[in-house]
């Protein structure tokens, strides 16, 4: 029986290895194409490896960085993601603490609204949201975090509140009796305990904001500001021949930082996903 | 403590709530109202009653998109969940390299839908041109299966992680008892493991279901609805109604479609949660 199991395990390992290689293939294919010369990238040769004649080195990468406003877009994407995630983590966790600790119709009403907003598809609000954002001048990369805070609050409050219900009330009460005001209690006592949930929420929200395409497209002025997903879609949709070489390099340049971040923070990311799903 | 905290409510609640009002409540309420109006901006709305809704149901592109979305959703929910559960079962067998496999299968999830759509468009078009079939822009069947493959590739890893977490929570004694009673692998799976991970199944089916109905980025980047709106899903159809053409008659129609879409998504999620929740067992 033991032996049979071992042979079976061996077979599964081999099958999974093949499957993982295939799984990686689409990204590897883009990587190889990003190393080809512009003229030798075509629809029917995308699966071919670069050869000695078609190998272009890092030329496409240099072109992408220099000519396509790539660095600018990268900057906007970073600004938007960082400000939004910080605002969501700080303000939503404070709001969740209030909701879980002060019982009443206001708290349960808010909680219901936040949960409801998670199910509503974005198309329901996309037009009116972009108009509201224009009126309130929230249409720049420096202000758009307010929109993301409002739209990301659902998931964040849900996850924070879920965790806070399990924190014993006594610790907080003790700190209040010792003379802390609610603000001090929050920052000195509650926030440090929230760290694991902060990491999970931060990762989920960062993934969402970083990859989001439709919201920034509708809210930001596309002529002035393009995030990375907007840039890629914009150049594909523009008239005339798309420069395939720099496009491939552009894709790789957006994928590589994600892969590196993932490999470094893998443990937290996978935990965060599992936690987010259980709460959701 | 409640009293003290209540005094601080402006500080704790107002910032998030204000942003929530701006980002969600106002647009939602306005959207609901505007679905009964003809308008090009929020300010020039003119009440037209349920005319937009009548036009939405009469719009063939909308009902086609609904049909396409439903048939896509059914297949993709089954494909994603079956493969993800299969992988989760394999990766909880303590095989060599489990961590590496898990890392690889999860990775596509982190890449955005626009980039994924583009990557798969290049790959699928290349394969189609090699076998001599029409490219995605002219090939409805390839567009349909392309979307299934692309979203499966993206989401299998995510669902797999949730199933793994569920399987790790199945008590070991239960599996031992089953083994002593002479249950084989398939009986153990069907009678012990699957009933014990019903809550994971609820979550995964819920997530794949709402993801399928709300799918937009991947649809836009892979096929953009081509050929002739035949691979257009609901979200993209609404987007195109709003923004593809200028004119006063389109925005109200788009908003009415969006309300119908919204009600549909909420109703389906509720029904699904009720249906699978009832099959969950208490541990």
XYZ file of C-alpha atoms in Angstrom:
563
model
C 0.000 0.000 0.000
C 2.813 2.372 0.981
C 4.699 1.665 -2.210
C 1.678 2.128 -4.380
C 1.098 5.518 -2.742
C 4.639 6.565 -3.473
C 4.339 5.734 -7.154
C 1.066 7.608 -7.319
C 2.587 10.644 -5.582
C 5.482 10.560 -8.011
C 3.067 10.560 -10.940
C 1.139 13.503 -9.532
C 4.342 15.441 -8.945
C 5.320 14.945 -12.571
C 1.860 15.986 -13.796
C 1.846 19.065 -11.571
C 5.319 20.020 -12.772
C 4.179 19.899 -16.386
C 1.038 21.842 -15.492
C 3.040 24.566 -13.726
C 5.361 24.953 -16.691
C 2.337 25.381 -18.965
C 0.839 27.751 -16.428
C 3.877 29.999 -16.592
C 4.044 29.865 -20.365
C 1.955 32.958 -21.294
C 4.178 35.218 -19.209
C 7.357 33.549 -20.446
C 6.130 34.003 -24.019
C 5.713 37.752 -23.520
C 9.178 37.869 -21.992
C 10.744 36.202 -25.043
C 8.866 38.510 -27.404
C 10.034 41.531 -25.456
C 13.570 40.522 -26.367
C 12.845 40.322 -30.113
C 13.431 42.999 -32.684
C 10.398 45.109 -33.529
C 10.169 43.829 -37.125
C 10.190 40.164 -36.194
C 7.225 40.254 -33.810
C 4.137 39.127 -35.680
C 0.850 37.393 -34.948
C 1.895 33.961 -36.089
C 5.415 33.912 -34.675
C 4.625 34.945 -31.114
C 5.301 31.438 -29.845
C 8.761 31.275 -31.421
C 11.860 31.908 -29.359
C 14.092 34.826 -30.314
C 16.980 33.698 -32.529
C 20.416 35.199 -33.047
C 19.058 37.417 -35.864
C 15.920 38.572 -34.123
C 17.412 39.103 -30.655
C 17.212 42.769 -29.677
C 18.606 42.718 -26.153
C 17.123 45.353 -23.920
C 16.374 47.801 -26.728
C 12.602 47.434 -26.355
C 12.838 48.106 -22.650
C 14.820 51.289 -23.208
C 12.333 52.407 -25.861
C 9.390 51.696 -23.577
C 10.887 53.621 -20.697
C 11.962 56.560 -22.842
C 9.102 57.074 -25.230
C 5.755 56.016 -23.895
C 5.288 58.104 -20.779
C 5.883 54.896 -18.906
C 7.717 56.414 -15.967
C 5.067 59.081 -15.550
C 2.321 56.470 -15.490
C 4.298 54.377 -13.052
C 4.527 57.439 -10.819
C 0.780 58.078 -10.963
C 0.001 54.439 -10.258
C 2.306 54.470 -7.235
C 0.902 57.749 -5.871
C -2.704 56.583 -6.251
C -2.106 53.138 -4.764
C -0.071 54.379 -1.793
C -2.401 57.253 -0.814
C -5.533 55.122 -1.252
C -4.237 52.182 0.753
C -2.970 54.378 3.601
C -6.297 56.225 3.773
C -8.291 52.992 3.689
C -6.184 51.308 6.383
C -6.234 54.244 8.771
C -9.727 55.644 8.347
C -11.646 52.418 7.745
C -10.077 50.711 10.746
C -11.085 53.696 12.926
C -14.590 53.591 11.540
C -14.829 49.833 12.089
C -13.758 50.210 15.712
C -16.559 52.675 16.307
C -19.077 50.427 14.576
C -18.115 47.353 16.602
C -17.860 49.128 19.968
C -20.824 51.520 19.869
C -23.996 49.500 19.430
C -27.093 51.053 17.959
C -29.046 51.728 14.844
C -26.348 54.014 13.374
C -23.684 51.360 13.631
C -25.753 48.508 12.271
C -27.111 50.737 9.508
C -23.605 51.751 8.458
C -22.431 48.162 8.560
C -25.277 47.068 6.322
C -24.582 49.862 3.818
C -20.873 49.016 3.653
C -21.633 45.336 3.118
C -24.236 46.199 0.477
C -21.727 48.321 -1.465
C -19.551 45.234 -1.978
C -22.165 43.433 -4.049
C -23.183 46.376 -6.263
C -21.481 46.226 -9.666
C -19.386 49.252 -10.625
C -21.459 49.935 -13.775
C -24.345 50.960 -11.532
C -22.470 54.023 -10.290
C -19.782 54.599 -12.911
C -21.387 57.501 -14.760
C -22.711 59.389 -11.749
C -19.486 58.752 -9.846
C -17.345 60.260 -12.585
C -19.615 63.328 -12.669
C -19.523 63.733 -8.888
C -15.748 63.391 -8.955
C -15.507 66.112 -11.618
C -17.696 68.504 -9.643
C -15.731 67.990 -6.441
C -12.381 68.207 -8.260
C -11.426 64.694 -7.185
C -10.201 63.983 -10.705
C -6.440 64.136 -10.124
C -4.024 61.419 -8.985
C -3.584 63.377 -5.742
C -7.259 63.444 -4.794
C -8.657 60.257 -6.257
C -7.864 58.403 -3.017
C -11.055 59.893 -1.575
C -13.050 57.957 -4.177
C -11.075 54.814 -3.500
C -11.647 55.266 0.221
C -15.384 55.435 -0.330
C -15.471 52.564 -2.765
C -13.005 50.339 -0.912
C -14.594 50.934 2.488
C -16.975 47.973 2.102
C -14.343 45.251 2.073
C -12.093 47.002 4.608
C -14.823 47.650 7.193
C -16.120 44.119 6.755
C -12.711 42.581 7.427
C -11.711 44.934 10.256
C -15.046 44.591 12.024
C -14.885 40.813 11.676
C -11.533 40.759 13.432
C -12.367 43.349 16.099
C -15.307 41.329 17.366
C -12.746 38.790 18.584
C -10.614 41.317 20.535
C -11.478 41.254 24.252
C -13.165 44.442 25.372
C -11.393 44.433 28.775
C -8.061 45.616 27.379
C -9.625 48.716 25.902
C -11.710 49.409 28.994
C -8.627 49.131 31.179
C -6.823 51.711 29.096
C -9.781 54.088 29.286
C -9.961 53.672 33.070
C -6.247 54.430 33.201
C -7.054 57.769 31.611
C -6.579 57.339 27.892
C -9.088 59.094 25.690
C -10.600 57.081 22.820
C -8.032 58.406 20.362
C -5.117 57.320 22.543
C -6.774 53.984 23.225
C -7.197 53.460 19.522
C -3.656 54.286 18.472
C -1.828 52.796 21.462
C -3.926 49.712 22.184
C -6.201 48.722 19.304
C -4.098 49.528 16.258
C -1.092 47.390 17.266
C -3.414 44.414 17.687
C -4.803 44.947 14.195
C -1.486 44.434 12.449
C -2.196 41.066 10.791
C -5.575 42.259 9.510
C -3.969 45.508 8.326
C -1.547 43.483 6.216
C -4.361 41.389 4.714
C -6.603 44.360 3.964
C -3.655 46.382 2.666
C -2.684 43.653 0.221
C -6.200 43.099 -1.091
C -6.879 46.813 -1.532
C -3.455 47.469 -3.085
C -4.005 44.679 -5.627
C -7.360 46.169 -6.512
C -6.242 49.821 -6.818
C -3.033 48.990 -8.674
C -4.802 46.910 -11.323
C -7.986 48.960 -11.529
C -8.722 50.175 -15.028
C -12.267 51.485 -15.357
C -12.505 53.765 -12.328
C -9.391 55.857 -13.092
C -10.286 55.889 -16.794
C -13.635 57.475 -16.039
C -12.537 59.736 -13.199
C -9.125 61.030 -14.284
C -8.550 63.298 -17.253
C -7.053 60.734 -19.646
C -5.140 63.323 -21.639
C -3.220 64.429 -18.590
C -3.018 61.400 -16.339
C -2.698 57.740 -17.217
C -2.160 54.932 -14.752
C -0.348 51.835 -15.996
C -3.438 49.799 -16.984
C -4.786 52.915 -18.744
C -1.501 53.387 -20.588
C -1.490 49.836 -21.906
C -5.116 49.962 -23.040
C -4.587 53.435 -24.527
C -1.704 52.414 -26.747
C -3.483 49.303 -27.945
C -6.549 51.264 -28.898
C -4.739 54.133 -30.561
C -4.778 54.465 -34.312
C -1.938 53.345 -36.534
C 0.436 50.476 -35.965
C 1.080 49.557 -32.363
C 4.791 49.259 -31.680
C 4.803 45.682 -30.503
C 8.337 45.548 -29.136
C 7.984 48.357 -26.605
C 4.458 47.129 -25.795
C 5.809 43.720 -24.816
C 8.513 45.390 -22.760
C 5.859 47.589 -21.152
C 3.860 44.522 -20.124
C 6.939 42.879 -18.676
C 7.814 46.054 -16.784
C 4.390 46.024 -15.139
C 4.446 42.291 -14.440
C 7.979 42.082 -13.012
C 7.427 44.354 -9.961
C 4.215 42.447 -9.153
C 6.024 39.116 -9.351
C 8.900 40.359 -7.177
C 6.531 41.788 -4.560
C 4.607 38.531 -4.610
C 7.675 36.358 -4.152
C 8.888 38.525 -1.262
C 5.567 38.784 0.543
C 4.074 35.490 -0.553
C 3.231 34.233 2.915
C 1.290 37.386 3.799
C -0.418 37.647 0.437
C -1.731 34.082 0.486
C -2.810 34.447 4.124
C -4.489 37.738 3.295
C -6.425 36.180 0.449
C -7.579 33.282 2.602
C -8.596 35.654 5.414
C -10.392 38.012 3.038
C -12.332 35.165 1.497
C -13.444 33.716 4.812
C -14.705 37.090 5.966
C -16.249 37.899 2.614
C -16.609 53.383 27.203
C -19.376 53.719 24.651
C -20.172 57.191 25.915
C -16.607 58.412 25.648
C -16.289 56.959 22.188
C -19.546 58.533 21.074
C -18.116 61.977 21.766
C -15.336 61.179 19.344
C -17.644 59.913 16.627
C -16.857 62.781 14.194
C -13.210 61.808 14.252
C -13.725 58.081 13.879
C -16.691 57.805 11.564
C -17.037 60.997 9.535
C -13.960 60.717 7.258
C -14.821 57.242 5.982
C -18.512 57.978 5.911
C -18.029 61.219 3.951
C -15.930 59.429 1.363
C -18.499 56.640 1.260
C -21.266 59.170 0.629
C -19.270 60.781 -2.187
C -17.987 57.562 -3.689
C -21.014 55.329 -3.277
C -24.239 56.652 -1.770
C -24.674 59.787 -3.911
C -23.708 58.070 -7.183
C -25.945 55.117 -6.329
C -28.988 57.241 -5.490
C -28.403 59.508 -8.476
C -27.972 56.493 -10.723
C -31.255 55.045 -9.527
C -33.042 58.343 -10.202
C -31.381 58.925 -13.580
C -32.471 55.529 -14.849
C -35.934 57.107 -15.165
C -34.608 60.168 -17.022
C -33.189 61.259 -20.320
C -29.869 63.042 -19.816
C -26.337 63.663 -21.025
C -24.985 65.049 -17.750
C -26.352 64.871 -14.224
C -27.698 68.408 -14.518
C -29.939 68.213 -17.596
C -32.045 65.226 -16.569
C -35.633 65.062 -17.832
C -38.085 62.565 -16.290
C -39.272 59.937 -18.776
C -40.719 57.296 -16.456
C -40.034 53.653 -17.263
C -39.300 54.303 -20.955
C -35.605 53.472 -20.483
C -36.460 50.122 -18.943
C -38.811 49.244 -21.789
C -36.063 50.077 -24.274
C -33.515 48.080 -22.295
C -35.603 44.912 -22.427
C -36.311 45.486 -26.116
C -32.593 46.022 -26.867
C -31.314 42.879 -28.527
C -27.671 43.627 -27.776
C -28.569 43.673 -24.074
C -30.475 40.389 -24.054
C -27.724 38.818 -26.150
C -25.141 40.035 -23.666
C -27.238 38.549 -20.869
C -27.348 35.192 -22.656
C -23.614 35.264 -23.340
C -22.863 36.209 -19.731
C -25.028 33.418 -18.328
C -23.533 30.737 -20.575
C -20.044 32.009 -19.808
C -20.766 32.108 -16.060
C -22.111 28.547 -15.883
C -19.128 27.018 -17.681
C -16.512 29.117 -15.926
C -17.915 28.465 -12.436
C -17.775 24.708 -13.037
C -14.343 24.750 -14.695
C -12.706 26.986 -12.095
C -14.130 25.256 -9.040
C -13.538 21.687 -10.230
C -9.915 22.360 -11.193
C -9.228 24.476 -8.102
C -10.636 21.812 -5.779
C -8.673 19.121 -7.629
C -5.444 21.065 -7.234
C -6.212 21.758 -3.568
C -6.692 18.019 -2.949
C -3.364 17.271 -4.637
C -1.525 20.020 -2.786
C -2.740 18.790 0.602
C -1.218 15.339 -0.024
C 2.221 16.535 1.128
C 3.807 16.027 -2.287
C 7.291 17.300 -3.009
C 7.350 20.889 -4.263
C 3.891 21.741 -2.945
C 4.952 25.279 -2.072
C 6.395 25.945 -5.520
C 3.254 24.664 -7.237
C 1.076 26.807 -4.988
C 3.207 29.861 -5.723
C 2.978 29.340 -9.482
C -0.744 28.609 -9.647
C -1.573 31.674 -7.594
C 0.628 34.125 -9.487
C -1.657 35.115 -12.440
C -4.148 36.404 -9.905
C -2.018 39.400 -9.092
C -1.831 40.654 -12.665
C -4.558 43.052 -13.741
C -7.336 42.082 -16.137
C -6.246 44.485 -18.886
C -2.721 43.081 -19.021
C -3.968 39.490 -18.781
C -6.421 40.068 -21.596
C -3.698 41.426 -23.788
C -1.281 38.598 -23.032
C -3.899 35.981 -23.914
C -4.975 37.840 -27.019
C -1.427 37.592 -28.359
C -1.162 33.904 -27.453
C -4.601 32.872 -28.738
C -4.253 34.829 -31.983
C -0.898 33.198 -32.598
C -2.333 29.715 -32.094
C -5.355 30.531 -34.284
C -3.176 31.849 -37.087
C -0.967 28.752 -36.967
C -3.943 26.376 -37.268
C -5.481 28.594 -39.957
C -8.597 29.714 -38.110
C -9.934 33.300 -38.121
C -8.421 35.519 -35.414
C -10.273 36.617 -32.268
C -11.710 39.734 -33.879
C -13.719 37.534 -36.271
C -14.112 34.371 -34.258
C -16.948 34.169 -31.760
C -16.257 30.629 -30.554
C -12.597 31.356 -29.918
C -13.613 34.497 -28.041
C -15.947 32.545 -25.776
C -13.447 29.819 -24.948
C -10.654 32.356 -24.757
C -12.535 34.170 -22.004
C -13.130 30.895 -20.170
C -9.469 29.889 -20.394
C -8.205 33.339 -19.452
C -10.397 33.749 -16.380
C -9.814 30.144 -15.319
C -6.074 30.769 -15.571
C -6.482 33.863 -13.443
C -8.847 32.619 -10.743
C -7.992 28.935 -10.229
C -5.092 29.831 -7.936
C -7.225 32.070 -5.757
C -9.975 29.513 -5.274
C -7.348 26.803 -4.740
C -5.969 28.772 -1.761
C -9.439 28.948 -0.197
C -10.037 25.218 -0.758
C -6.629 24.374 0.730
C -7.491 26.390 3.857
C -10.804 24.513 4.074
C -9.236 21.076 3.621
C -6.619 21.786 6.271
C -9.418 22.384 8.750
C -10.981 18.954 8.237
C -10.272 17.107 11.515
C -7.747 14.281 11.115
C -9.794 11.922 13.329
C -12.638 12.078 10.853
C -10.401 10.952 7.994
C -8.870 8.212 10.155
C -12.301 6.975 11.141
C -13.294 6.831 7.510
C -10.148 4.877 6.676
C -10.739 2.376 9.496
C -14.296 1.907 8.307
C -12.823 0.932 4.943
C -13.828 3.949 2.897
C -11.842 4.340 -0.309
C -10.443 7.642 -1.578
C -13.523 8.586 -3.593
C -15.999 7.789 -0.809
C -13.862 9.775 1.650
C -13.882 12.704 -0.744
C -17.610 12.640 -1.392
C -18.878 11.696 2.077
C -16.324 13.339 4.369
C -14.171 15.986 2.736
C -16.723 17.747 0.538
C -19.420 18.000 3.242
C -16.792 19.336 5.641
C -15.633 22.072 3.260
C -19.093 23.248 2.216
C -18.350 26.714 3.607
C -15.300 27.000 1.321
C -17.452 25.851 -1.579
C -20.043 28.501 -0.711
C -17.392 31.215 -0.770
C -15.714 30.028 -3.968
C -18.949 29.603 -5.896
C -20.088 32.997 -4.651
C -16.822 34.644 -5.726
C -16.665 32.968 -9.140
C -20.332 33.745 -9.730
C -20.066 37.459 -8.940
C -16.712 37.695 -10.754
C -18.254 36.130 -13.874
C -21.207 38.475 -13.910
C -19.134 41.563 -13.188
C -16.348 40.658 -15.657
C -15.230 43.730 -17.575
C -11.469 44.328 -17.957
C -10.724 40.883 -19.381
C -13.648 41.111 -21.779
C -12.561 44.540 -22.998
C -8.920 43.576 -23.419
C -9.383 40.118 -24.971
C -12.219 40.575 -27.466
C -13.761 44.021 -26.831
C -17.043 42.316 -27.781
C -15.866 41.427 -31.293
C -17.090 40.133 -33.656
C -20.163 42.390 -33.897
C -20.867 42.504 -30.133
C -21.212 38.712 -30.116
C -18.783 38.271 -27.231
C -19.987 41.319 -25.344
C -20.873 40.666 -21.706
C -23.310 42.680 -19.598
C -20.792 45.047 -18.022
C -19.192 45.852 -21.367
C -22.583 46.253 -23.025
C -23.558 48.835 -20.400
C -20.239 50.614 -20.804
C -20.672 50.760 -24.582
C -24.242 52.020 -24.244
C -22.935 54.883 -22.119
C -19.774 55.831 -23.918
C -19.609 54.376 -27.427
C -22.128 56.787 -28.973
C -22.991 60.431 -28.346
C -26.615 61.506 -28.003
C -29.267 62.119 -25.393
C -31.009 58.780 -25.799
C -28.122 56.521 -24.760
C -27.129 57.512 -21.222
C -30.596 56.923 -19.765
C -30.765 53.545 -21.477
C -27.324 52.675 -20.122
C -28.316 53.646 -16.602
C -31.527 51.584 -16.778
C -29.487 48.596 -17.963
C -27.101 49.198 -15.064
C -29.961 49.106 -12.551
C -31.281 45.862 -14.045
C -27.751 44.456 -13.949
C -27.356 45.537 -10.331
C -30.628 43.913 -9.240
C -29.688 40.764 -11.145
C -26.289 40.487 -9.447
C -27.758 41.072 -5.973
C -30.582 38.589 -6.538
C -28.284 35.872 -7.868
C -25.799 36.302 -5.028
C -28.567 36.089 -2.435
C -30.105 32.960 -3.973
C -26.727 31.290 -4.280
C -25.720 32.090 -0.686
C -29.034 30.716 0.620
C -28.786 27.581 -1.493
C -25.276 26.518 -0.535
C -25.432 27.811 3.060
C -28.263 25.372 3.689
C -25.934 22.493 2.783
C -23.222 23.517 5.226
C -22.678 21.302 8.267
C -21.834 22.582 11.711
C -18.429 21.416 12.882
